[in-house]
């Protein structure tokens, strides 16, 4: 369904699980009363963001639209929606075929737990890797079990580390990279401390796709939790609530840190950003779907709902 850009990271090869290069990682779409509204997840070689928003060109038959969330009125099924994503000299193309109006799978929940495994355990059988744990940061070389509550098959992708699937919805994520020879770990290297962004693409194989974002923290660093997301902050918070913060660029895979957090009553005071109306809650996905680039947000005020974590 998607045309993927492949590269090589010696000695560990890049594959479709890795969000480390410029590529169209996924397309989702919603059939609304007004028409078909697609959206794309575009990974970046910079990290889980784009400094400058990529240009997205959508084509359906003779109709061409540009932007992060176009609207195609009165689509006729079956159809083939084409997407071209451009960023400087980089370009990727994908085809999104739909036999019927898409029905995105329902994902009712998610799970994340640090488990007692190390990189050398990556080749262990599934029944030995399916463990109980707590939702805590993990050390480099450790492991986290992640999952989504859905009946649809799910494919995991991330900005680092390695996955070892447990079943169609759950996976062990290792905070490192490894090479397996049969069931033996032949070579391994822990990742550095930081926040790693994981994405579950749940799909029904009829064009219905749902994205779930679950981040993992390797090592201790101040963060706030927003559902499965972990957003880096200058200093920790003591209670859940609405916060106004300054978006500041940071040299990390996630690409930013929220500074000068101040409690506010609600999101009503959030400014117009990334084509979103005033009062919109900041969503890091804006930096990945072509809505805006990191440069557009640098130094601006954003409003988030956050909870202390862990």
mmCIF file of C-alpha atoms in Angstrom:
data_model
loop_
_atom_site.group_PDB
_atom_site.id
_atom_site.type_symbol
_atom_site.label_atom_id
_atom_site.label_comp_id
_atom_site.label_asym_id
_atom_site.label_seq_id
_atom_site.Cartn_x
_atom_site.Cartn_y
_atom_site.Cartn_z
ATOM 1 C CA UNK A 1 0.000 0.000 0.000
ATOM 2 C CA UNK A 2 2.826 2.389 0.786
ATOM 3 C CA UNK A 3 6.054 3.004 -1.060
ATOM 4 C CA UNK A 4 8.739 3.095 1.613
ATOM 5 C CA UNK A 5 12.179 4.693 1.588
ATOM 6 C CA UNK A 6 14.784 2.258 2.906
ATOM 7 C CA UNK A 7 18.290 3.061 4.070
ATOM 8 C CA UNK A 8 21.036 1.410 6.081
ATOM 9 C CA UNK A 9 22.248 2.064 9.627
ATOM 10 C CA UNK A 10 25.377 0.014 10.146
ATOM 11 C CA UNK A 11 25.429 -2.511 11.625
ATOM 12 C CA UNK A 12 21.673 -2.519 12.275
ATOM 13 C CA UNK A 13 19.484 -2.314 9.148
ATOM 14 C CA UNK A 14 16.520 0.040 8.928
ATOM 15 C CA UNK A 15 13.123 -1.508 8.213
ATOM 16 C CA UNK A 16 9.474 -0.460 8.208
ATOM 17 C CA UNK A 17 9.448 -0.347 12.027
ATOM 18 C CA UNK A 18 11.955 2.529 12.051
ATOM 19 C CA UNK A 19 10.873 6.171 11.955
ATOM 20 C CA UNK A 20 14.330 7.542 11.211
ATOM 21 C CA UNK A 21 14.195 8.710 7.576
ATOM 22 C CA UNK A 22 11.911 10.811 5.398
ATOM 23 C CA UNK A 23 9.003 8.618 4.368
ATOM 24 C CA UNK A 24 5.242 8.372 4.356
ATOM 25 C CA UNK A 25 4.842 6.098 7.365
ATOM 26 C CA UNK A 26 1.047 5.864 7.294
ATOM 27 C CA UNK A 27 -2.135 7.330 5.848
ATOM 28 C CA UNK A 28 -5.443 7.470 7.667
ATOM 29 C CA UNK A 29 -8.764 8.752 6.375
ATOM 30 C CA UNK A 30 -12.202 9.590 7.694
ATOM 31 C CA UNK A 31 -15.426 9.592 5.697
ATOM 32 C CA UNK A 32 -17.436 12.568 6.959
ATOM 33 C CA UNK A 33 -20.793 13.932 5.774
ATOM 34 C CA UNK A 34 -18.799 16.595 3.912
ATOM 35 C CA UNK A 35 -16.501 14.102 2.161
ATOM 36 C CA UNK A 36 -13.298 12.096 2.522
ATOM 37 C CA UNK A 37 -10.670 13.695 4.765
ATOM 38 C CA UNK A 38 -7.244 11.993 4.742
ATOM 39 C CA UNK A 39 -4.228 12.625 6.958
ATOM 40 C CA UNK A 40 -0.631 11.384 6.754
ATOM 41 C CA UNK A 41 2.135 10.557 9.197
ATOM 42 C CA UNK A 42 5.432 11.678 7.656
ATOM 43 C CA UNK A 43 8.575 10.532 9.445
ATOM 44 C CA UNK A 44 11.716 12.628 9.344
ATOM 45 C CA UNK A 45 15.492 12.122 9.479
ATOM 46 C CA UNK A 46 15.593 14.958 12.039
ATOM 47 C CA UNK A 47 13.470 13.226 14.656
ATOM 48 C CA UNK A 48 9.771 13.079 15.525
ATOM 49 C CA UNK A 49 9.248 16.478 13.914
ATOM 50 C CA UNK A 50 10.034 18.514 10.799
ATOM 51 C CA UNK A 51 11.899 21.803 11.135
ATOM 52 C CA UNK A 52 9.966 23.021 8.114
ATOM 53 C CA UNK A 53 6.601 21.456 7.324
ATOM 54 C CA UNK A 54 6.703 19.144 4.298
ATOM 55 C CA UNK A 55 4.517 19.901 1.305
ATOM 56 C CA UNK A 56 1.720 17.373 0.840
ATOM 57 C CA UNK A 57 0.063 17.039 -2.569
ATOM 58 C CA UNK A 58 -3.019 14.806 -2.701
ATOM 59 C CA UNK A 59 -4.511 13.573 -5.976
ATOM 60 C CA UNK A 60 -7.854 11.853 -6.448
ATOM 61 C CA UNK A 61 -8.637 11.362 -10.121
ATOM 62 C CA UNK A 62 -8.392 14.812 -11.696
ATOM 63 C CA UNK A 63 -8.678 16.636 -8.385
ATOM 64 C CA UNK A 64 -5.473 17.898 -6.746
ATOM 65 C CA UNK A 65 -5.305 19.422 -3.275
ATOM 66 C CA UNK A 66 -2.406 20.590 -1.121
ATOM 67 C CA UNK A 67 -2.222 20.579 2.657
ATOM 68 C CA UNK A 68 -2.228 18.402 5.741
ATOM 69 C CA UNK A 69 -5.961 17.589 5.850
ATOM 70 C CA UNK A 70 -7.681 18.116 2.500
ATOM 71 C CA UNK A 71 -11.360 17.393 1.910
ATOM 72 C CA UNK A 72 -12.553 15.493 -1.150
ATOM 73 C CA UNK A 73 -16.293 15.976 -1.518
ATOM 74 C CA UNK A 74 -18.470 13.199 -2.934
ATOM 75 C CA UNK A 75 -15.819 10.490 -3.366
ATOM 76 C CA UNK A 76 -16.847 7.539 -5.525
ATOM 77 C CA UNK A 77 -15.636 4.127 -4.374
ATOM 78 C CA UNK A 78 -13.542 2.208 -5.223
ATOM 79 C CA UNK A 79 -10.837 4.840 -5.510
ATOM 80 C CA UNK A 80 -7.088 5.383 -5.351
ATOM 81 C CA UNK A 81 -5.841 8.383 -3.413
ATOM 82 C CA UNK A 82 -2.284 9.409 -4.293
ATOM 83 C CA UNK A 83 0.001 11.370 -1.990
ATOM 84 C CA UNK A 84 3.302 13.059 -2.770
ATOM 85 C CA UNK A 85 5.280 14.424 0.174
ATOM 86 C CA UNK A 86 8.139 16.833 -0.483
ATOM 87 C CA UNK A 87 10.749 18.314 1.839
ATOM 88 C CA UNK A 88 13.571 20.140 0.103
ATOM 89 C CA UNK A 89 15.156 17.604 -2.227
ATOM 90 C CA UNK A 90 13.431 14.693 -0.481
ATOM 91 C CA UNK A 91 10.233 13.264 -1.920
ATOM 92 C CA UNK A 92 8.072 10.216 -1.262
ATOM 93 C CA UNK A 93 4.950 8.908 -2.948
ATOM 94 C CA UNK A 94 2.233 6.566 -1.726
ATOM 95 C CA UNK A 95 -1.028 5.121 -3.011
ATOM 96 C CA UNK A 96 -3.988 4.661 -0.666
ATOM 97 C CA UNK A 97 -6.577 2.362 -2.280
ATOM 98 C CA UNK A 98 -10.108 2.190 -0.866
ATOM 99 C CA UNK A 99 -12.766 -0.248 -2.021
ATOM 100 C CA UNK A 100 -15.301 1.421 0.244
ATOM 101 C CA UNK A 101 -15.571 4.268 2.740
ATOM 102 C CA UNK A 102 -12.935 3.677 5.432
ATOM 103 C CA UNK A 103 -13.994 2.671 8.921
ATOM 104 C CA UNK A 104 -11.022 3.294 11.250
ATOM 105 C CA UNK A 105 -10.600 0.507 13.841
ATOM 106 C CA UNK A 106 -11.669 1.342 17.378
ATOM 107 C CA UNK A 107 -8.787 1.504 19.859
ATOM 108 C CA UNK A 108 -10.251 1.653 23.358
ATOM 109 C CA UNK A 109 -7.024 1.833 25.340
ATOM 110 C CA UNK A 110 -3.281 1.321 25.522
ATOM 111 C CA UNK A 111 -0.708 -0.141 27.883
ATOM 112 C CA UNK A 112 2.948 0.543 28.696
ATOM 113 C CA UNK A 113 4.985 -1.253 31.350
ATOM 114 C CA UNK A 114 8.655 -1.615 32.155
ATOM 115 C CA UNK A 115 9.466 -5.344 32.277
ATOM 116 C CA UNK A 116 12.409 -7.353 33.570
ATOM 117 C CA UNK A 117 14.170 -8.053 30.280
ATOM 118 C CA UNK A 118 17.505 -7.032 28.771
ATOM 119 C CA UNK A 119 18.800 -6.900 25.204
ATOM 120 C CA UNK A 120 20.219 -10.412 25.533
ATOM 121 C CA UNK A 121 16.639 -11.648 26.132
ATOM 122 C CA UNK A 122 15.374 -10.448 22.757
ATOM 123 C CA UNK A 123 15.464 -13.937 21.241
ATOM 124 C CA UNK A 124 13.471 -15.547 24.049
ATOM 125 C CA UNK A 125 10.152 -17.222 23.145
ATOM 126 C CA UNK A 126 7.029 -15.080 23.347
ATOM 127 C CA UNK A 127 5.696 -16.833 26.448
ATOM 128 C CA UNK A 128 8.899 -15.926 28.321
ATOM 129 C CA UNK A 129 8.733 -12.279 27.234
ATOM 130 C CA UNK A 130 5.075 -11.720 28.167
ATOM 131 C CA UNK A 131 5.556 -10.245 31.645
ATOM 132 C CA UNK A 132 3.868 -7.964 34.144
ATOM 133 C CA UNK A 133 5.454 -4.622 34.961
ATOM 134 C CA UNK A 134 4.942 -1.009 35.986
ATOM 135 C CA UNK A 135 4.584 2.176 33.951
ATOM 136 C CA UNK A 136 8.049 3.573 34.706
ATOM 137 C CA UNK A 137 11.107 4.869 32.852
ATOM 138 C CA UNK A 138 13.483 2.194 31.589
ATOM 139 C CA UNK A 139 17.271 2.125 31.590
ATOM 140 C CA UNK A 140 19.294 1.848 28.350
ATOM 141 C CA UNK A 141 19.303 -1.811 27.328
ATOM 142 C CA UNK A 142 16.071 -2.528 29.226
ATOM 143 C CA UNK A 143 12.590 -3.276 27.890
ATOM 144 C CA UNK A 144 9.011 -2.001 27.887
ATOM 145 C CA UNK A 145 5.884 -3.958 26.979
ATOM 146 C CA UNK A 146 3.442 -1.875 24.933
ATOM 147 C CA UNK A 147 0.001 -2.688 23.580
ATOM 148 C CA UNK A 148 -3.231 -1.304 22.166
ATOM 149 C CA UNK A 149 -6.737 -2.505 23.009
ATOM 150 C CA UNK A 150 -8.287 -3.276 19.624
ATOM 151 C CA UNK A 151 -9.429 -6.225 17.561
ATOM 152 C CA UNK A 152 -7.478 -4.980 14.551
ATOM 153 C CA UNK A 153 -3.963 -6.050 13.691
ATOM 154 C CA UNK A 154 -1.392 -3.468 14.704
ATOM 155 C CA UNK A 155 2.065 -2.664 13.353
ATOM 156 C CA UNK A 156 4.540 -0.952 15.648
ATOM 157 C CA UNK A 157 6.996 1.757 14.581
ATOM 158 C CA UNK A 158 9.412 3.887 16.588
ATOM 159 C CA UNK A 159 12.183 6.484 16.533
ATOM 160 C CA UNK A 160 14.708 4.086 18.056
ATOM 161 C CA UNK A 161 15.163 0.755 19.785
ATOM 162 C CA UNK A 162 13.846 -2.569 18.521
ATOM 163 C CA UNK A 163 10.505 -4.388 18.623
ATOM 164 C CA UNK A 164 9.858 -8.052 19.294
ATOM 165 C CA UNK A 165 6.151 -8.711 18.736
ATOM 166 C CA UNK A 166 4.092 -10.667 21.254
ATOM 167 C CA UNK A 167 0.852 -10.898 19.247
ATOM 168 C CA UNK A 168 -1.200 -8.855 16.801
ATOM 169 C CA UNK A 169 -1.605 -5.930 19.235
ATOM 170 C CA UNK A 170 1.257 -6.174 21.747
ATOM 171 C CA UNK A 171 5.023 -5.946 21.518
ATOM 172 C CA UNK A 172 8.176 -5.862 23.601
ATOM 173 C CA UNK A 173 10.177 -2.718 22.891
ATOM 174 C CA UNK A 174 13.864 -2.953 23.733
ATOM 175 C CA UNK A 175 15.845 0.170 24.584
ATOM 176 C CA UNK A 176 18.607 -0.800 22.190
ATOM 177 C CA UNK A 177 19.365 -2.428 18.868
ATOM 178 C CA UNK A 178 20.267 -6.058 18.310
ATOM 179 C CA UNK A 179 21.002 -8.620 15.642
ATOM 180 C CA UNK A 180 19.615 -12.139 16.056
ATOM 181 C CA UNK A 181 21.256 -15.338 14.863
ATOM 182 C CA UNK A 182 18.437 -17.845 15.186
ATOM 183 C CA UNK A 183 17.337 -17.133 18.785
ATOM 184 C CA UNK A 184 20.704 -15.852 20.001
ATOM 185 C CA UNK A 185 21.549 -12.166 20.229
ATOM 186 C CA UNK A 186 24.686 -11.821 18.115
ATOM 187 C CA UNK A 187 25.286 -8.084 18.555
ATOM 188 C CA UNK A 188 23.612 -5.486 20.754
ATOM 189 C CA UNK A 189 23.925 -1.795 21.582
ATOM 190 C CA UNK A 190 21.795 0.137 24.114
ATOM 191 C CA UNK A 191 20.168 3.402 23.048
ATOM 192 C CA UNK A 192 20.980 6.698 24.721
ATOM 193 C CA UNK A 193 18.735 8.241 27.352
ATOM 194 C CA UNK A 194 15.796 10.292 26.103
ATOM 195 C CA UNK A 195 12.188 10.053 24.966
ATOM 196 C CA UNK A 196 11.461 7.569 22.181
ATOM 197 C CA UNK A 197 8.253 7.885 20.222
ATOM 198 C CA UNK A 198 6.331 4.707 19.398
ATOM 199 C CA UNK A 199 3.367 4.475 17.046
ATOM 200 C CA UNK A 200 0.893 1.636 16.596
ATOM 201 C CA UNK A 201 -0.837 1.518 13.217
ATOM 202 C CA UNK A 202 -4.024 -0.524 13.678
ATOM 203 C CA UNK A 203 -5.582 -1.575 10.382
ATOM 204 C CA UNK A 204 -8.462 -3.677 9.073
ATOM 205 C CA UNK A 205 -6.840 -4.401 5.656
ATOM 206 C CA UNK A 206 -9.747 -2.593 3.952
ATOM 207 C CA UNK A 207 -8.194 0.868 4.257
ATOM 208 C CA UNK A 208 -9.405 1.586 7.779
ATOM 209 C CA UNK A 209 -6.387 2.803 9.794
ATOM 210 C CA UNK A 210 -5.995 4.197 13.310
ATOM 211 C CA UNK A 211 -2.795 5.614 14.816
ATOM 212 C CA UNK A 212 -1.964 5.363 18.524
ATOM 213 C CA UNK A 213 0.998 7.269 19.976
ATOM 214 C CA UNK A 214 2.807 5.803 22.987
ATOM 215 C CA UNK A 215 6.118 7.271 24.120
ATOM 216 C CA UNK A 216 8.730 5.621 26.322
ATOM 217 C CA UNK A 217 11.278 7.350 28.551
ATOM 218 C CA UNK A 218 14.782 5.932 28.716
ATOM 219 C CA UNK A 219 16.449 7.284 31.839
ATOM 220 C CA UNK A 220 15.054 9.917 34.164
ATOM 221 C CA UNK A 221 14.049 13.297 32.726
ATOM 222 C CA UNK A 222 11.204 15.734 33.495
ATOM 223 C CA UNK A 223 8.101 14.942 31.433
ATOM 224 C CA UNK A 224 4.350 15.375 31.565
ATOM 225 C CA UNK A 225 1.938 12.686 30.410
ATOM 226 C CA UNK A 226 -0.811 13.336 27.893
ATOM 227 C CA UNK A 227 -2.486 9.990 27.310
ATOM 228 C CA UNK A 228 0.259 7.783 25.918
ATOM 229 C CA UNK A 229 2.402 10.791 25.001
ATOM 230 C CA UNK A 230 5.294 11.952 27.170
ATOM 231 C CA UNK A 231 6.180 15.595 26.553
ATOM 232 C CA UNK A 232 9.546 16.940 27.762
ATOM 233 C CA UNK A 233 9.335 19.866 30.169
ATOM 234 C CA UNK A 234 11.826 22.179 31.850
ATOM 235 C CA UNK A 235 10.703 21.087 35.313
ATOM 236 C CA UNK A 236 8.166 18.514 36.600
ATOM 237 C CA UNK A 237 4.603 19.361 37.614
ATOM 238 C CA UNK A 238 2.927 18.294 40.849
ATOM 239 C CA UNK A 239 -0.674 17.915 39.706
ATOM 240 C CA UNK A 240 -2.761 17.287 36.606
ATOM 241 C CA UNK A 241 -4.268 20.247 34.822
ATOM 242 C CA UNK A 242 -4.105 22.791 32.034
ATOM 243 C CA UNK A 243 -0.760 24.479 31.485
ATOM 244 C CA UNK A 244 0.468 27.283 29.291
ATOM 245 C CA UNK A 245 4.065 26.825 28.154
ATOM 246 C CA UNK A 246 6.696 28.194 25.789
ATOM 247 C CA UNK A 247 7.592 25.873 22.908
ATOM 248 C CA UNK A 248 11.397 25.746 22.656
ATOM 249 C CA UNK A 249 13.480 23.823 20.128
ATOM 250 C CA UNK A 250 15.713 21.122 21.585
ATOM 251 C CA UNK A 251 18.403 18.916 20.041
ATOM 252 C CA UNK A 252 16.714 15.594 20.659
ATOM 253 C CA UNK A 253 14.713 13.102 18.611
ATOM 254 C CA UNK A 254 11.482 14.626 19.913
ATOM 255 C CA UNK A 255 12.795 18.072 18.961
ATOM 256 C CA UNK A 256 11.375 20.387 21.639
ATOM 257 C CA UNK A 257 10.929 21.072 25.319
ATOM 258 C CA UNK A 258 8.082 22.945 27.027
ATOM 259 C CA UNK A 259 9.412 25.726 29.247
ATOM 260 C CA UNK A 260 7.900 28.198 31.710
ATOM 261 C CA UNK A 261 4.847 26.061 32.533
ATOM 262 C CA UNK A 262 2.079 28.009 34.262
ATOM 263 C CA UNK A 263 -1.269 26.611 35.337
ATOM 264 C CA UNK A 264 -4.317 28.029 33.519
ATOM 265 C CA UNK A 265 -8.050 27.414 33.848
ATOM 266 C CA UNK A 266 -8.538 25.894 30.407
ATOM 267 C CA UNK A 267 -7.347 26.041 26.782
ATOM 268 C CA UNK A 268 -9.459 29.074 25.867
ATOM 269 C CA UNK A 269 -6.406 31.342 25.770
ATOM 270 C CA UNK A 270 -4.430 29.202 23.337
ATOM 271 C CA UNK A 271 -3.404 31.242 20.279
ATOM 272 C CA UNK A 272 -4.088 30.349 16.660
ATOM 273 C CA UNK A 273 -1.262 28.032 15.551
ATOM 274 C CA UNK A 274 -0.544 25.692 12.658
ATOM 275 C CA UNK A 275 -3.827 26.529 10.971
ATOM 276 C CA UNK A 276 -5.753 25.514 14.087
ATOM 277 C CA UNK A 277 -8.306 27.935 15.579
ATOM 278 C CA UNK A 278 -7.710 29.788 18.857
ATOM 279 C CA UNK A 279 -8.362 27.615 21.878
ATOM 280 C CA UNK A 280 -6.861 24.473 20.328
ATOM 281 C CA UNK A 281 -4.842 22.214 22.600
ATOM 282 C CA UNK A 282 -1.274 21.668 21.361
ATOM 283 C CA UNK A 283 -0.804 18.297 19.670
ATOM 284 C CA UNK A 284 2.735 17.154 18.728
ATOM 285 C CA UNK A 285 1.232 15.402 15.695
ATOM 286 C CA UNK A 286 1.043 18.861 14.091
ATOM 287 C CA UNK A 287 4.818 18.527 13.582
ATOM 288 C CA UNK A 288 4.423 15.279 11.629
ATOM 289 C CA UNK A 289 1.320 15.561 9.461
ATOM 290 C CA UNK A 290 2.393 18.625 7.468
ATOM 291 C CA UNK A 291 0.395 21.100 9.508
ATOM 292 C CA UNK A 292 3.458 23.087 10.576
ATOM 293 C CA UNK A 293 7.177 22.868 11.215
ATOM 294 C CA UNK A 294 9.179 23.323 14.379
ATOM 295 C CA UNK A 295 10.318 26.741 13.150
ATOM 296 C CA UNK A 296 6.675 27.877 13.072
ATOM 297 C CA UNK A 297 6.277 27.108 16.772
ATOM 298 C CA UNK A 298 9.643 28.229 18.136
ATOM 299 C CA UNK A 299 9.085 30.669 21.002
ATOM 300 C CA UNK A 300 5.291 30.566 20.816
ATOM 301 C CA UNK A 301 2.897 29.893 23.681
ATOM 302 C CA UNK A 302 1.004 26.603 23.622
ATOM 303 C CA UNK A 303 -1.584 25.128 25.966
ATOM 304 C CA UNK A 304 -1.523 21.460 27.002
ATOM 305 C CA UNK A 305 -3.303 19.174 29.425
ATOM 306 C CA UNK A 306 -0.662 17.354 31.440
ATOM 307 C CA UNK A 307 -0.314 14.889 34.288
ATOM 308 C CA UNK A 308 2.712 14.106 36.456
ATOM 309 C CA UNK A 309 4.660 11.014 35.346
ATOM 310 C CA UNK A 310 5.656 8.508 36.535
#
